[in-house]
Amino acid sequence: MKFTIIVARYAKALLDAAVDNNTVDKTLEELKFVNDTIEGSKELSSLLSQPFVSNSRKIKIFEKLFKDKVSSLTLNFMRLMIDKNRETALLDIYNKFYELYLEYKKIAIVTITSAVALDDVTQQRMVNIIRHKIEDDYVVKINNVIDRDIIGGFIVNYKDFHYDASVKGSIKRLHDVFSENLFVKGF
């Protein structure tokens, strides 16, 4: 719980600084680049979690890797994170920053999972199912995920809202109902 609060505070502080510098989009791109670099390198991600490597050494490595590739705001933020021994939270901070970015830009990302690709009209109908969950002034972006395992139907996800109208989900719900059947078999 405490770690989540820390991540949220650092991400919010970085977003506020990016807003003040009018570099919100650029900061998001740079954080994604740093995140992808850390995730793509076992050595770098291992280095971040090593307590016996000094903070000054970690800062030098980060400066060599990112100095010419990210802005001073992002680089200074990474230095701060390392100085405060929070470098292992960088990946979580990127995810929280992305959530805050979407709120700041008023973008709602709705994920629709279906067995086949959906046309725009069908996607819009599905978004209307959860329209009451989305703020009126938000721009809706639809992420259509193809998953043949759901057999048919669709699943709509937006933040913590989940609407499952898939064949696979219906079969699972039926299975759960029958497994809780209180009647004795054979009668």
C-alpha positions as a printed Julia matrix, in Angstrom:
187×3 Matrix{Float64}:
   0.0     0.0     0.0
   2.74    2.44    0.95
   4.65    1.7    -2.25
   1.54    2.49   -4.32
   1.17    5.86   -2.6
   4.83    6.67   -3.24
   4.51    5.75   -6.92
   1.39    7.9    -7.28
   3.06   10.89   -5.62
   6.18   10.73   -7.78
   4.14   10.27  -10.96
   1.88   13.21  -10.05
   4.88   15.4    -9.25
   6.47   14.54  -12.59
   3.22   15.27  -14.44
   2.92   18.64  -12.66
   6.49   19.5   -13.64
   5.82   18.43  -17.24
   2.67   20.56  -17.34
   4.62   23.56  -16.01
   7.27   23.04  -18.71
   4.64   22.32  -21.4
   6.31   18.98  -22.17
   3.66   16.45  -21.13
   3.67   14.5   -24.42
   7.44   14.56  -24.68
   7.84   13.4   -21.07
   5.49   10.48  -21.68
   7.5     9.45  -24.76
  10.76    9.69  -22.82
   9.42    7.69  -19.9
   8.22    5.03  -22.33
  11.68    4.96  -23.91
  13.34    4.58  -20.48
  10.78    1.94  -19.48
  11.33   -0.04  -22.7
  15.11    0.22  -22.28
  14.99   -1.09  -18.71
  12.58   -3.9   -19.58
  14.63   -4.84  -22.65
  17.89   -5.17  -20.75
  18.31   -7.82  -18.08
  21.59   -6.21  -17.02
  20.03   -2.77  -16.5
  16.98   -4.06  -14.66
  19.26   -6.22  -12.49
  21.49   -3.22  -11.79
  18.53   -1.22  -10.5
  17.68   -3.81   -7.88
  21.26   -4.27   -6.62
  21.79   -2.54   -3.25
  25.57   -2.98   -3.35
  25.93   -0.73   -6.43
  26.26    2.84   -5.22
  23.74    5.5    -6.17
  26.45    7.62   -7.76
  27.46    4.68   -9.97
  23.83    4.11  -11.01
  23.43    7.81  -11.81
  26.57    7.76  -13.99
  25.25    4.73  -15.88
  21.86    6.39  -16.41
  23.51    9.6   -17.55
  25.63    7.72  -20.1
  22.61    5.83  -21.39
  20.03    8.61  -21.5
  21.76   12.02  -21.42
  21.44   12.7   -25.15
  18.12   10.87  -25.51
  15.88   12.46  -22.88
  15.23   15.97  -21.63
  16.79   17.42  -18.51
  13.44   17.1   -16.71
  13.33   13.33  -17.24
  17.04   12.89  -16.5
  16.78   14.94  -13.3
  13.73   12.91  -12.29
  15.7     9.67  -12.74
  18.57   11.13  -10.69
  16.11   12.02   -7.94
  14.64    8.52   -7.97
  18.09    6.97   -7.62
  19.13    9.43   -4.9
  16.03    8.53   -2.89
  16.61    4.77   -3.46
  13.4     4.53   -5.49
  14.93    3.38   -8.78
  13.08    0.07   -8.62
   9.82    2.04   -8.83
  10.64    3.59  -12.22
   8.58    1.04  -14.16
   5.58    1.47  -11.86
   5.91    5.24  -12.07
   5.72    5.06  -15.86
   2.46    3.08  -15.63
   0.96    5.54  -13.12
   2.2     8.51  -15.15
   0.44    7.04  -18.2
  -2.83    6.78  -16.23
  -2.48   10.39  -15.07
  -1.59   11.46  -18.62
  -4.82    9.92  -19.94
  -6.82   11.77  -17.28
  -5.0    15.03  -18.02
  -5.6    14.69  -21.77
  -9.18   13.44  -21.13
  -8.72   10.22  -23.06
 -10.71    7.09  -22.25
  -9.22    3.86  -23.57
 -11.84    1.14  -23.95
 -10.6    -2.38  -24.69
 -12.97   -4.59  -26.66
 -12.01   -8.25  -26.93
 -13.73  -10.24  -29.66
 -13.19  -13.4   -31.68
 -13.01  -11.43  -34.95
 -12.11   -7.88  -35.94
 -14.99   -5.46  -35.44
 -16.07   -2.6   -37.68
 -16.33    0.95  -36.31
 -20.14    0.9   -35.99
 -20.11   -2.27  -33.89
 -17.31   -0.93  -31.71
 -19.25    2.26  -31.12
 -22.35    0.27  -30.09
 -20.27   -1.59  -27.54
 -18.83    1.64  -26.18
 -22.39    2.87  -25.72
 -22.91   -0.04  -23.28
 -20.51    1.63  -20.86
 -21.0     5.25  -21.91
 -22.35    6.03  -18.44
 -18.93    5.09  -17.01
 -17.05    7.54  -19.26
 -16.97   11.29  -18.68
 -18.83   13.25  -21.37
 -15.88   15.41  -22.39
 -13.46   12.49  -22.75
 -12.27   11.31  -26.15
 -12.86    7.57  -26.5
 -10.13    5.47  -28.07
 -10.96    1.86  -28.78
  -8.44   -0.94  -28.53
  -9.85   -4.0   -30.34
  -8.13   -7.21  -29.18
  -8.7   -10.4   -31.16
  -8.97  -13.54  -29.0
 -10.39  -16.59  -30.78
 -10.63  -18.45  -27.46
 -13.74  -16.49  -26.45
 -15.53  -18.31  -29.32
 -18.01  -15.49  -29.97
 -19.48  -12.39  -28.42
 -17.32   -9.71  -26.82
 -15.73   -8.45  -23.62
 -15.59   -4.72  -22.84
 -13.08   -3.32  -20.33
 -12.71    0.27  -19.17
 -10.68    0.97  -16.04
 -12.23   -1.31  -13.41
 -15.46   -1.97  -15.35
 -15.71   -5.39  -17.0
 -18.65   -6.51  -19.17
 -18.4   -10.08  -20.45
 -20.87  -11.07  -23.18
 -18.67  -13.79  -24.67
 -19.67  -17.37  -25.35
 -16.75  -18.6   -23.26
 -17.87  -16.4   -20.35
 -21.46  -17.64  -20.64
 -20.32  -21.26  -20.59
 -18.16  -20.6   -17.55
 -21.05  -18.93  -15.7
 -23.31  -21.9   -16.54
 -20.62  -24.29  -15.32
 -20.37  -22.36  -12.04
 -24.14  -22.47  -11.56
 -24.31  -26.21  -12.2
 -21.33  -26.95   -9.96
 -23.19  -25.25   -7.08
 -26.34  -27.29   -7.77
 -27.81  -28.43   -4.47
 -29.89  -31.22   -5.98
 -28.7   -34.78   -5.58
 -27.57  -36.38   -8.81
 -29.62  -39.25  -10.14
 -33.1   -37.98   -9.17
